[in-house]
Structures are given as C-alpha cells and as structure tokens.
Coordinates of C-alpha atoms in Angstrom, one line a residue:
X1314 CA 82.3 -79.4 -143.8
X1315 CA 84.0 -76.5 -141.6
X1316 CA 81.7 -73.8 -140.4
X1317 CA 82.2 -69.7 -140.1
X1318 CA 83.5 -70.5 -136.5
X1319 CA 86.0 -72.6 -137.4
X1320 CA 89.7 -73.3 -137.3
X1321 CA 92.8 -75.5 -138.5
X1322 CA 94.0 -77.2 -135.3
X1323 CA 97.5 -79.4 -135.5
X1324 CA 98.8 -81.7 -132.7
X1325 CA 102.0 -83.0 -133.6
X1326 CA 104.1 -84.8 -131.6
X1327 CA 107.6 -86.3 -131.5
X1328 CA 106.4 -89.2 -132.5
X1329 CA 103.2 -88.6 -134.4
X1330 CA 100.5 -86.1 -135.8
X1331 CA 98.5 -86.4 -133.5
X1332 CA 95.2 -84.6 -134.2
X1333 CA 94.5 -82.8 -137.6
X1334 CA 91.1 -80.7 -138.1
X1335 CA 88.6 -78.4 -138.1
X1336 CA 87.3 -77.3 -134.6
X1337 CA 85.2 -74.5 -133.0
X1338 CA 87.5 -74.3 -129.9
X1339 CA 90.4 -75.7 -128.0
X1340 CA 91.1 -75.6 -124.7
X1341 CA 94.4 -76.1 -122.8
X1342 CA 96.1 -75.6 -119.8
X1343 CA 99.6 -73.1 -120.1
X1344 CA 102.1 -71.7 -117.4
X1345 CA 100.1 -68.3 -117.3
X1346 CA 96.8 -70.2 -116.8
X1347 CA 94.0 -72.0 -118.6
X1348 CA 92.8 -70.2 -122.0
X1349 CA 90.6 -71.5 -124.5
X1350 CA 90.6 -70.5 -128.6
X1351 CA 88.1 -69.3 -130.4
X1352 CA 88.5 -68.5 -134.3
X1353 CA 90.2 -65.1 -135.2
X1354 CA 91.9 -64.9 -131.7
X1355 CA 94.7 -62.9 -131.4
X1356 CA 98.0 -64.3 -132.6
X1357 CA 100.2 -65.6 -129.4
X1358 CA 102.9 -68.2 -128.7
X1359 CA 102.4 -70.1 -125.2
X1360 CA 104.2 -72.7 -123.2
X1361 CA 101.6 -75.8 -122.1
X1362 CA 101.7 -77.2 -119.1
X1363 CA 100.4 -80.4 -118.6
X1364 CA 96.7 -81.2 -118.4
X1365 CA 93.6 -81.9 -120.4
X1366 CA 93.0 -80.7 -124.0
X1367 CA 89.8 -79.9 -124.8
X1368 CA 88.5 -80.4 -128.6
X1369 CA 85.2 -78.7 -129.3
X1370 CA 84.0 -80.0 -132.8
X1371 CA 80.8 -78.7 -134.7
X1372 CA 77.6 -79.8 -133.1
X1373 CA 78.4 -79.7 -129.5
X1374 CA 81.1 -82.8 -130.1
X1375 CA 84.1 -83.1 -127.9
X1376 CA 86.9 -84.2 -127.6
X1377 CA 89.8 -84.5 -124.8
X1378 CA 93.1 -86.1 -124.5
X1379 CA 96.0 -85.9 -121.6
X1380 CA 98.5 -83.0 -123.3
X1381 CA 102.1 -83.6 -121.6
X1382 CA 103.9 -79.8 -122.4
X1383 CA 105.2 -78.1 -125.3
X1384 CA 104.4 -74.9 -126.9
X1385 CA 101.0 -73.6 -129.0
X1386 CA 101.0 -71.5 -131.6
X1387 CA 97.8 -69.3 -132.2
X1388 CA 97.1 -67.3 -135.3
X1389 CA 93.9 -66.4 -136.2
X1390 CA 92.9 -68.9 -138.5
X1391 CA 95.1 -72.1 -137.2
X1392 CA 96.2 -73.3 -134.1
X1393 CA 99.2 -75.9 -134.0
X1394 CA 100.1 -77.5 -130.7
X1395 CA 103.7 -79.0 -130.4
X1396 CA 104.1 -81.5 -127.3
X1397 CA 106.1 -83.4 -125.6
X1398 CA 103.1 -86.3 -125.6
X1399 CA 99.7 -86.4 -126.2
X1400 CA 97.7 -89.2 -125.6
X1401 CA 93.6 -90.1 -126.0
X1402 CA 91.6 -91.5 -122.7
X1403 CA 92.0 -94.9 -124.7
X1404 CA 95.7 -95.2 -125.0
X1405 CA 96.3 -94.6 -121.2
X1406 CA 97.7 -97.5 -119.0
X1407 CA 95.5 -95.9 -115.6
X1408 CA 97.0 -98.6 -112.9
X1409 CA 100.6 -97.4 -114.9
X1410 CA 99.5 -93.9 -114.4
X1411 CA 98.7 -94.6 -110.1
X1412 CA 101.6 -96.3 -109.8
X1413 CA 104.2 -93.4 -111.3
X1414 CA 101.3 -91.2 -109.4
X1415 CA 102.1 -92.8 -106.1
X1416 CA 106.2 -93.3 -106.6
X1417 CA 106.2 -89.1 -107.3
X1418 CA 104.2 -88.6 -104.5
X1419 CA 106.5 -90.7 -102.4
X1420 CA 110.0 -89.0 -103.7
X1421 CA 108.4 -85.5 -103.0
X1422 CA 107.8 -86.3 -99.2
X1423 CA 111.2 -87.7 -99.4
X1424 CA 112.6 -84.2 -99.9
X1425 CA 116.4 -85.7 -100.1
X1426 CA 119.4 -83.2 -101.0
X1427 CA 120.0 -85.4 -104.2
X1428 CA 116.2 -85.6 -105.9
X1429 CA 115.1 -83.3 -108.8
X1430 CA 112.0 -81.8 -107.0
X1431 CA 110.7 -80.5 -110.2
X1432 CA 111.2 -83.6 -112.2
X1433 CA 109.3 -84.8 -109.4
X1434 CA 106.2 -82.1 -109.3
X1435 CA 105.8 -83.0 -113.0
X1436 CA 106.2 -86.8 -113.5
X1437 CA 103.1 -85.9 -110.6
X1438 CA 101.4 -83.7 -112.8
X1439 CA 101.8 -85.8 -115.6
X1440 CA 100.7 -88.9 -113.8
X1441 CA 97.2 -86.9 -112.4
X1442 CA 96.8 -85.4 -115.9
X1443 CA 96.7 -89.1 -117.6
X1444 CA 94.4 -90.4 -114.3
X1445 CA 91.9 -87.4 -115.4
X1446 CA 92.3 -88.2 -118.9
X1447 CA 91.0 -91.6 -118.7
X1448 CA 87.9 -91.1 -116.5

C-alpha cells in the first residue's frame, strides 16, 4: 500500500519496463549534478548521465541499479525515467564490465587523431557505473 510520501516511478527502457512502483524517493545522477526526488517536487525535464539509481521504498527498503543515460521526467506525483539501459547488481557481467573498463582506459591514453574521445569517456563511465552497481 503507497503511503502520503509517495510516488509513481516508471523505468522503461528500449527493451523493457524496467521498474514500475510506488517509492518515497529516487535518486540519480544528471549532466547538471546529482538530485534526488521527493513527492510533489517541482515539475522538470533532465538529461541522466550515467551512474547509480537509487530506489527508496517504504520502510527504509532500497533499491539500486547501474542507469546508462536518457532523460527523467518529474512531475509532482510521478516520475518516469527513459534510458538508454538499466540494469540491476544481478544482471551485470563484472569481469565484462573490467575488461570494457580497462580497453576505455587504454584508448583514452592513446589520444590518436582518429578515436572518439567521448565515446571513449563514456563506454568508461558506463563500465565504472556497472563495476559500482554490482558491489
């Protein structure tokens, strides 16, 4: 049963709904910084960056998954998340994660004419973002 504090939260996904419910508070991590959502917040549109996603469920329960980019919507009673990928500590491949963790690392020192350094910074960011996830 929802409380007074809270909220609809959507994550959907390319490829699935990801998380559907009733939460106190979410947490995320967006290109102007890290903000967290309470009920009645005020209404804003945001681009995510990637990071964790923090869940906060009645009774102290969390929850908190690796959130790949995308956009959030926030309206005061409903928050829906739209990314690229999410994924739960359970789905993530960590020696997979080290491994695309360790070949960013080494095209960034690399600094050729040809490589995409931002491709680069966030296959890295994505890469520590699922290694964080998991622990």
């Amino acid at each position: 049963m929802a409380s007074e504090k809270s909220f609809e939260l959507r994550i959907i996904t390319p490829d699935r709904v990801f998380y559907e419910g009733s939460v106190e508070m979410v947490e995320m991590d967006t290109k102007e910084g890290a903000i967290g959502v309470y009920k009645s917040h005020v209404p804003t549109t945001c681009i995510l960056r990637p990071g964790i996603l923090t869940i906060h469920m009645e009774g102290n329960e969390k929850k908190q998954a690796a959130l790949h980019s995308g956009f959030v919507e926030v309206l005061k009673d409903r928050v829906t998340v739209l990314a690229e990928a999410a994924e739960w500590p359970q789905e993530i491949d960590v020696e997979r994660a080290k491994q695309a963790k360790e070949r960013a690392e080494a095209r960034l020192q690399d600094r050729s004419t040809d490589m995409d350094t931002l491709r680069a910074e966030m296959a890295l960011r994505r890469a520590i973002t699922r290694i964080k996830a998991a622990k």
